[in-house]
mmCIF file of C-alpha atoms and ligand atoms in Angstrom:
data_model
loop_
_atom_site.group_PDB
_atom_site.id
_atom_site.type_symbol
_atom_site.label_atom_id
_atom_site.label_comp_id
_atom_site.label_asym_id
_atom_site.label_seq_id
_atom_site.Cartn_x
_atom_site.Cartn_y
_atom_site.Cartn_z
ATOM 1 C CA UNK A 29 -0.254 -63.446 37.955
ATOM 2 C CA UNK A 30 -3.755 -61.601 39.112
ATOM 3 C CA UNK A 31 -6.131 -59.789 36.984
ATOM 4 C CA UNK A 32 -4.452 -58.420 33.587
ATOM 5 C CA UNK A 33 -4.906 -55.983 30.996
ATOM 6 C CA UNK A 34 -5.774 -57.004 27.424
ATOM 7 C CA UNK A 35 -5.419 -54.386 24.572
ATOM 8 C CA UNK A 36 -6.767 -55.176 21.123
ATOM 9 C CA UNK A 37 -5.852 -52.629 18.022
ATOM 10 C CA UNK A 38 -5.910 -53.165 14.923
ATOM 11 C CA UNK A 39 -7.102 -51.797 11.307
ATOM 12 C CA UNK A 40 -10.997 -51.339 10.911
ATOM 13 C CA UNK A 41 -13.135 -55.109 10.770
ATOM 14 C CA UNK A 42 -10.166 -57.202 11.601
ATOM 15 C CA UNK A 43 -12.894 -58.761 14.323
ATOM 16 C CA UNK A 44 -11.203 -57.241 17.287
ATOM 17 C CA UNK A 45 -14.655 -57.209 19.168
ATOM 18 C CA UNK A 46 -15.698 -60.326 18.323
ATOM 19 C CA UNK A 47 -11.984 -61.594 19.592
ATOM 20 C CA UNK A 48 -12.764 -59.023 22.367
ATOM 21 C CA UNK A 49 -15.856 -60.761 23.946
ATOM 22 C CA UNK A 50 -14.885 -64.166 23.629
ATOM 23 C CA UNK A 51 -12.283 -63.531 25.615
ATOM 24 C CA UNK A 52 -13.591 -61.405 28.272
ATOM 25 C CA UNK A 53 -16.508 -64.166 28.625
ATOM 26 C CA UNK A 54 -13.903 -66.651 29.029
ATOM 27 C CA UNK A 55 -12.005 -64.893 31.144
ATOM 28 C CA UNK A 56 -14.721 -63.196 33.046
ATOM 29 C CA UNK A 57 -13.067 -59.992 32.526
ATOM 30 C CA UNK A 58 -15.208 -56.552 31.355
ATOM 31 C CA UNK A 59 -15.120 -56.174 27.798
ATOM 32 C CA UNK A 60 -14.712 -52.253 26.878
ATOM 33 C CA UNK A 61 -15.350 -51.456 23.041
ATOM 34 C CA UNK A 62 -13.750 -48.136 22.596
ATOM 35 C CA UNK A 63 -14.609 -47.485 18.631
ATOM 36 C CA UNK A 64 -17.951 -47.543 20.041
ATOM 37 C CA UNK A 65 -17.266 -44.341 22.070
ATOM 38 C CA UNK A 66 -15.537 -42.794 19.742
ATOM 39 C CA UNK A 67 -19.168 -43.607 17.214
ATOM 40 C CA UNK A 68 -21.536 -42.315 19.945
ATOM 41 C CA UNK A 69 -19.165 -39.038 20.021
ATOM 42 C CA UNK A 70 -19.660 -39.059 16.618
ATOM 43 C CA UNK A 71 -23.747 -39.674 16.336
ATOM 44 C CA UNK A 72 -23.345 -36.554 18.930
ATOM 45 C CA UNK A 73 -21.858 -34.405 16.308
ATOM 46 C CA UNK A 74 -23.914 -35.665 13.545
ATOM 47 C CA UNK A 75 -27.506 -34.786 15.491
ATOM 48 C CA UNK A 76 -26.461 -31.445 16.520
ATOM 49 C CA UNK A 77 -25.290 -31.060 12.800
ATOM 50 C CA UNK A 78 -21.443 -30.066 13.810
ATOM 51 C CA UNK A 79 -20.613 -32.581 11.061
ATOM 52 C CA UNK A 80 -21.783 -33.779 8.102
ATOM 53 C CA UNK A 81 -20.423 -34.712 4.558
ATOM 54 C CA UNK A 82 -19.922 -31.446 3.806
ATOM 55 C CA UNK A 83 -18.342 -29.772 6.554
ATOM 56 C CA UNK A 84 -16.976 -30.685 10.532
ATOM 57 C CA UNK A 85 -17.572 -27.351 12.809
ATOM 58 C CA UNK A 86 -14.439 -28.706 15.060
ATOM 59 C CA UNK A 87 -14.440 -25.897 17.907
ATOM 60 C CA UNK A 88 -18.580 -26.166 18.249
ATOM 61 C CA UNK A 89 -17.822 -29.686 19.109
ATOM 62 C CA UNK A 90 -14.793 -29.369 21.393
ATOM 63 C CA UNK A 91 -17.098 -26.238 23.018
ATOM 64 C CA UNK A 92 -19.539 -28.723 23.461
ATOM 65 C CA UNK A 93 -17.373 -31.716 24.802
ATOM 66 C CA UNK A 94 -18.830 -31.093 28.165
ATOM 67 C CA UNK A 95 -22.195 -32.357 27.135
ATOM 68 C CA UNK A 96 -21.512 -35.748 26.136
ATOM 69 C CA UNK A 97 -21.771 -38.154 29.088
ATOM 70 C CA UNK A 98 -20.865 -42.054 27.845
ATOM 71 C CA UNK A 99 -21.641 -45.160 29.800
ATOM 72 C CA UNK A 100 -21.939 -48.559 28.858
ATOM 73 C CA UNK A 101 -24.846 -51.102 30.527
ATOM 74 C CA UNK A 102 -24.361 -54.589 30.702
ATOM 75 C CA UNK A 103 -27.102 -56.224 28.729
ATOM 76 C CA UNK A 104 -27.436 -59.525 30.114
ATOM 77 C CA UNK A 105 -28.546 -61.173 26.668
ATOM 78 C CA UNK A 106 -25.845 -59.673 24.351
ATOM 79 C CA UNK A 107 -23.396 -60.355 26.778
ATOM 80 C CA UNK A 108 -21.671 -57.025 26.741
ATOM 81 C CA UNK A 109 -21.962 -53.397 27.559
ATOM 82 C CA UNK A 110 -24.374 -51.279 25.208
ATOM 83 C CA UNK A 111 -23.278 -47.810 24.619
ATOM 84 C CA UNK A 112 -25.379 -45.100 26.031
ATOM 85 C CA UNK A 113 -25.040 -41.097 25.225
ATOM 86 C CA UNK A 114 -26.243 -38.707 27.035
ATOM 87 C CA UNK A 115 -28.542 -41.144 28.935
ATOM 88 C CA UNK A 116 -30.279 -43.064 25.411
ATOM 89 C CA UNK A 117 -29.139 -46.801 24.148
ATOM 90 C CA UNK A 118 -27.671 -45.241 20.974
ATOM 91 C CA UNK A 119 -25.920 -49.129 20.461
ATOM 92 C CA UNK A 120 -27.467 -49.484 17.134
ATOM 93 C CA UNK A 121 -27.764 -46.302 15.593
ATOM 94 C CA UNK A 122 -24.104 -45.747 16.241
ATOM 95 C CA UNK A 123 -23.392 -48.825 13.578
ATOM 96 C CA UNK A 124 -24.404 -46.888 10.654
ATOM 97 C CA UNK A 125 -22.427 -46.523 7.387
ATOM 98 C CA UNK A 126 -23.299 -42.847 7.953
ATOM 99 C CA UNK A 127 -21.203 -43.225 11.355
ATOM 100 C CA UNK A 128 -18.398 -45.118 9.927
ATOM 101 C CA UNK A 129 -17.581 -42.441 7.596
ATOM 102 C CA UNK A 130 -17.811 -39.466 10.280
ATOM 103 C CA UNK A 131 -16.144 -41.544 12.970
ATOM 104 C CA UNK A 132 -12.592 -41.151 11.681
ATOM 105 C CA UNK A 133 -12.361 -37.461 11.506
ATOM 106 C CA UNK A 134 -13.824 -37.177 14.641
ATOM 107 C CA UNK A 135 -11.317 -39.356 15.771
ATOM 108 C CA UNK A 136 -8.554 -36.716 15.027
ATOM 109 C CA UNK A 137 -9.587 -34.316 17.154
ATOM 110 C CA UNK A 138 -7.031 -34.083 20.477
ATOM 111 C CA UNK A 139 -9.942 -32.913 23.180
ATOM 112 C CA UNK A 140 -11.879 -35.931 22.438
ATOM 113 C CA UNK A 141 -9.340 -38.278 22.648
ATOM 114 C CA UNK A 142 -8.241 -37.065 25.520
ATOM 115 C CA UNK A 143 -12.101 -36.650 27.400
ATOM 116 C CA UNK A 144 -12.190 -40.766 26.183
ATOM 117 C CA UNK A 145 -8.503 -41.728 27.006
ATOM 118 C CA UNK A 146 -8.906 -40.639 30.882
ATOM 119 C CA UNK A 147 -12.731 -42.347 30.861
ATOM 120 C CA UNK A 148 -11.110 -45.760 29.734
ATOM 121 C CA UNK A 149 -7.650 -45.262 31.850
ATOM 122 C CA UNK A 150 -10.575 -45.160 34.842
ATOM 123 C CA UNK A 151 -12.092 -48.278 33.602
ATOM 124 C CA UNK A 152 -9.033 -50.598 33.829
ATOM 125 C CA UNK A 153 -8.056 -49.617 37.187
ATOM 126 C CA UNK A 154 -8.501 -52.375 38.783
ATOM 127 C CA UNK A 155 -7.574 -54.539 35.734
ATOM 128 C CA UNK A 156 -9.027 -57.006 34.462
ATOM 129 C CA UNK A 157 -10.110 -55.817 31.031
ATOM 130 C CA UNK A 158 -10.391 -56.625 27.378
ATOM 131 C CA UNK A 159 -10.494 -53.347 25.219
ATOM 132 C CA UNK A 160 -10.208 -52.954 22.085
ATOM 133 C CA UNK A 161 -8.974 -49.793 19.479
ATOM 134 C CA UNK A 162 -6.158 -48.447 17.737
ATOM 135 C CA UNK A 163 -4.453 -46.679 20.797
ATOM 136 C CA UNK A 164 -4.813 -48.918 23.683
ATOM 137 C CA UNK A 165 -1.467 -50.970 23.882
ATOM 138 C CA UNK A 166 0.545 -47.629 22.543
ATOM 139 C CA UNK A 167 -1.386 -44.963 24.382
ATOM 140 C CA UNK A 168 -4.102 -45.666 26.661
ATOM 141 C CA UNK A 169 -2.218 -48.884 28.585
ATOM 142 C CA UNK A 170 1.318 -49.002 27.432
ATOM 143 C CA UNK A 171 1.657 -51.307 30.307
ATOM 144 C CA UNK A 172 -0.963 -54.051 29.356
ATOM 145 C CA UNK A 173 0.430 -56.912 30.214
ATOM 146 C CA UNK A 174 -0.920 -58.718 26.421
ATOM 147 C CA UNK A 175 -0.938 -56.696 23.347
ATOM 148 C CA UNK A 176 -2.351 -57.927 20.531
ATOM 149 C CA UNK A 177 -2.545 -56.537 16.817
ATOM 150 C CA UNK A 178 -4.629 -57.546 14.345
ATOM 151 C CA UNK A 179 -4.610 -57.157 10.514
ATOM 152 C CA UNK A 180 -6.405 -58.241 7.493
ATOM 153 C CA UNK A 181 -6.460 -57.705 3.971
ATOM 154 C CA UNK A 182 -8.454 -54.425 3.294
ATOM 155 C CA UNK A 183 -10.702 -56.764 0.667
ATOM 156 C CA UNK A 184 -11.649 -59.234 3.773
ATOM 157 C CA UNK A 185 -12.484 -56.836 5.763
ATOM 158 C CA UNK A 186 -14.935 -55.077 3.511
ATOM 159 C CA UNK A 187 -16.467 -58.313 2.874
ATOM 160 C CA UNK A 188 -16.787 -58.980 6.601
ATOM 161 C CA UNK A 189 -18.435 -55.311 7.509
ATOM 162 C CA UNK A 190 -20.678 -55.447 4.524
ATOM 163 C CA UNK A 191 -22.436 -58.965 5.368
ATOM 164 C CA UNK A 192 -22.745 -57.575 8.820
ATOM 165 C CA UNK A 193 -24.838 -54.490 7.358
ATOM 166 C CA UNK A 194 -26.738 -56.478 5.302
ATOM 167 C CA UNK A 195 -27.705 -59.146 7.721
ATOM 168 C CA UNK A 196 -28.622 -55.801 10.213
ATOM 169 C CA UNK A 197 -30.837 -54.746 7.359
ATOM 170 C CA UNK A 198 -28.733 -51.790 6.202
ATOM 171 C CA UNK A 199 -30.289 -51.387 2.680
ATOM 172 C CA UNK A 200 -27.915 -48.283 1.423
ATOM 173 C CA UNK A 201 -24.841 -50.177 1.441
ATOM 174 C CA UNK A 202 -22.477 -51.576 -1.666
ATOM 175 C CA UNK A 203 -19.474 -53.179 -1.485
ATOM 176 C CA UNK A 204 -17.628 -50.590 -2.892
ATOM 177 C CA UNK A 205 -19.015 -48.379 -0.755
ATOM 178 C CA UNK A 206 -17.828 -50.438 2.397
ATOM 179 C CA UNK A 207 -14.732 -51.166 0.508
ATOM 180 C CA UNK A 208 -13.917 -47.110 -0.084
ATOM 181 C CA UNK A 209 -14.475 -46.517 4.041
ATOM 182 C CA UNK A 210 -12.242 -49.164 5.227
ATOM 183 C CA UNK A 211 -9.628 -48.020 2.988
ATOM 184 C CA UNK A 212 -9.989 -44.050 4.224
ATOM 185 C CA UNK A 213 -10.796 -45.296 7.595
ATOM 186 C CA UNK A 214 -7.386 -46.962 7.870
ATOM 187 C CA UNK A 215 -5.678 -43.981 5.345
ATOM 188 C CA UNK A 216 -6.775 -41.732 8.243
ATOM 189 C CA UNK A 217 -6.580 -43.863 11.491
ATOM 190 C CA UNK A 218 -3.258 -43.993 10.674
ATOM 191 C CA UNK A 219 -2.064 -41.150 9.344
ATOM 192 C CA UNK A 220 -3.137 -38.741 12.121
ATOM 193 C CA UNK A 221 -1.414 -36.796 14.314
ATOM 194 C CA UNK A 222 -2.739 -37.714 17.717
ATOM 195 C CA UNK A 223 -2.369 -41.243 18.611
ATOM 196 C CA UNK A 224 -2.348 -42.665 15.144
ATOM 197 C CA UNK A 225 -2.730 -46.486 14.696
ATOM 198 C CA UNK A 226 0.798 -48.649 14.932
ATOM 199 C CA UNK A 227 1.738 -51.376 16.130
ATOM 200 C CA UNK A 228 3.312 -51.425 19.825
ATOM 201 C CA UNK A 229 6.363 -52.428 19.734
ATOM 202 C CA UNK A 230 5.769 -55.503 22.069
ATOM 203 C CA UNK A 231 2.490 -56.316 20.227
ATOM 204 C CA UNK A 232 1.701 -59.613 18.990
ATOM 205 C CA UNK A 233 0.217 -59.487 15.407
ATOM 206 C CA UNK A 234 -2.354 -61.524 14.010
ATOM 207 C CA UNK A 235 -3.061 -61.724 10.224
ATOM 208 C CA UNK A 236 -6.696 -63.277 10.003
ATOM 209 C CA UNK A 237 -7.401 -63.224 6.066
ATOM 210 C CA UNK A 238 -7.092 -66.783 6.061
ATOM 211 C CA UNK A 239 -7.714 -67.862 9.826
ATOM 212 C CA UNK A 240 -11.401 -69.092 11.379
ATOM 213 C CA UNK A 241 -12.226 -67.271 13.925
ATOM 214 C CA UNK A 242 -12.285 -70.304 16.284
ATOM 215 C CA UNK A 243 -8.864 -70.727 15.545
ATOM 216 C CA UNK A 244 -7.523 -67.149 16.387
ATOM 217 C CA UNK A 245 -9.607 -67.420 19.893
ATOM 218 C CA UNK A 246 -7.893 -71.036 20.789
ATOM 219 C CA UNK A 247 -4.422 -69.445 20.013
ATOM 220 C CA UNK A 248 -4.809 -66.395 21.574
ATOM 221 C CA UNK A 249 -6.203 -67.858 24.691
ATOM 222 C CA UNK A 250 -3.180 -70.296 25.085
ATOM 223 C CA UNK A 251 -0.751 -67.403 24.519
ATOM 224 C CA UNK A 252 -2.726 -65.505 27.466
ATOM 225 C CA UNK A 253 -2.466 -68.569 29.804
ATOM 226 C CA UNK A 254 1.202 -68.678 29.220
ATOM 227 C CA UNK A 255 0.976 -64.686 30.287
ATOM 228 C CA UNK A 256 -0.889 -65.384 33.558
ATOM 229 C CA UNK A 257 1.381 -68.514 34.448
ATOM 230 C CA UNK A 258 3.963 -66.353 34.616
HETATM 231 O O1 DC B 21 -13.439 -50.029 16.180
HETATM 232 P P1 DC B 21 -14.395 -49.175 15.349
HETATM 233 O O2 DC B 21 -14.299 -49.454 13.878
HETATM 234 O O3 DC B 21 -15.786 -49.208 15.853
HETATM 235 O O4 DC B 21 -13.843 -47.682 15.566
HETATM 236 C C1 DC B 21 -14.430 -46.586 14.935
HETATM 237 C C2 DC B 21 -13.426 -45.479 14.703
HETATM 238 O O5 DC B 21 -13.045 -44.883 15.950
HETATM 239 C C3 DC B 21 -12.116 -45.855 14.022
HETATM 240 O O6 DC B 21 -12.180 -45.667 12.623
HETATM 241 C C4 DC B 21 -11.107 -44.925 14.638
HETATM 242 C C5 DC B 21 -11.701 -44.513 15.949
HETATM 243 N N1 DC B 21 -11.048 -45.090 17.121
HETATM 244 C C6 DC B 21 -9.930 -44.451 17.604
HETATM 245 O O7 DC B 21 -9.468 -43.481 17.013
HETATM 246 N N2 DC B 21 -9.329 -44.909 18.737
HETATM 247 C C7 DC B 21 -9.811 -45.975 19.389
HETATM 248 N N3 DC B 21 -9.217 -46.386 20.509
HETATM 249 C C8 DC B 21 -10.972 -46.639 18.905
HETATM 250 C C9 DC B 21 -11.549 -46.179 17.755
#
């Protein structure tokens, strides 16, 4: 088999990105990160104050929709595409706390997943991609040759995105702060209307509480070499 299409979803710091870029190194395929899109839509609506923790002015931001231009540049170092809005590197300020708890609400909102759904559809044209979300394998590429879902228990995964804040310096954070946004983050993700996060029905699922990272990478490569033998 040629070039293929590999979709990640899965709940909230399940490390589908990490996952994501081993593999598309390995493979030499172009790793897409598609919750970062969805952030830098986000940061968008934050700095032109359409959201906040008070109130989300929905119709300013789908008025606005038009205005958001995303592209990712390879950085050479990293080893992956940073995200850029409107133009700016916005890769780290789009990793905020203060992101994470906009992002899912956002999320819901039918004109932006549609504006991000064609942008990635474009981006897997010729194949040949790892991306990773909650819609990929269901909506975005029902056709993706590997689907893979991942889960974790919500208490490993709050462990997991609050060491990564705190080794990024994030001062503001708790656990139980981190804890209470994965939990609404997945309550949301998939409870909403519009693409919601499930399983596709031929997904693979991977349970990582208890499996090194290593591990999941050597047995998800095999099971993609068996794909691409065929
Ligand atoms: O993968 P992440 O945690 O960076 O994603 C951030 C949010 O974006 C997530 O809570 C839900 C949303 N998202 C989405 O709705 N669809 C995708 N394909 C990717 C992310």
């Amino acid at each position: 088999m040629g070039k293929i299409i590999v979709a990640i979803d899965g709940f909230s710091s399940t490390g589908k990105s990490t996952l994501a870029k081993q593999l598309a190194k390995e493979l030499h395929y172009v790793y897409v990160d598609t919750g970062a899109m969805y952030r830098a839509v986000t940061l968008f609506a934050m700095q032109n104050q359409y959201i906040d923790n008070k109130q989300f002015n929905k119709e300013k931001l789908i008025f606005d929709l038009k205005n958001i231009k995303l592209h990712f540049v390879f950085n050479e170092e990293k080893g992956f595409g940073e995200m850029f809005l409107n133009d700016e590197n916005v890769e780290d300020e789009i990793r905020t706390l203060e992101v994470s708890q906009n992002v899912s609400q956002v999320s819901t909102i039918s004109e932006v997943r549609k504006k991000l759904v064609e942008q990635q559809q474009k981006m897997g044209t010729k194949r040949g991609v790892v991306m990773d979300g909650r819609d990929i394998g269901t909506v975005v590429f029902p056709d993706a040759e590997v689907k893979l879902f991942m889960t974790a228990s919500a208490d490993k995964r709050a462990k997991r995105r609050y060491k990564e804040l705190l080794d990024r310096g994030d001062k503001n954070v708790s656990y139980k702060r981190v804890l209470k946004n994965v939990e609404s983050r997945d309550y949301i993700d998939s409870t909403r209307e519009d693409s919601p996060l499930k399983k596709a029905e031929d997904a693979v699922e991977i349970d990582n509480s208890d499996m090194g990272m290593q591990e999941q990478f050597e047995r998800v490569l095999s099971y993609i070499s068996t794909v691409l033998e065929k």
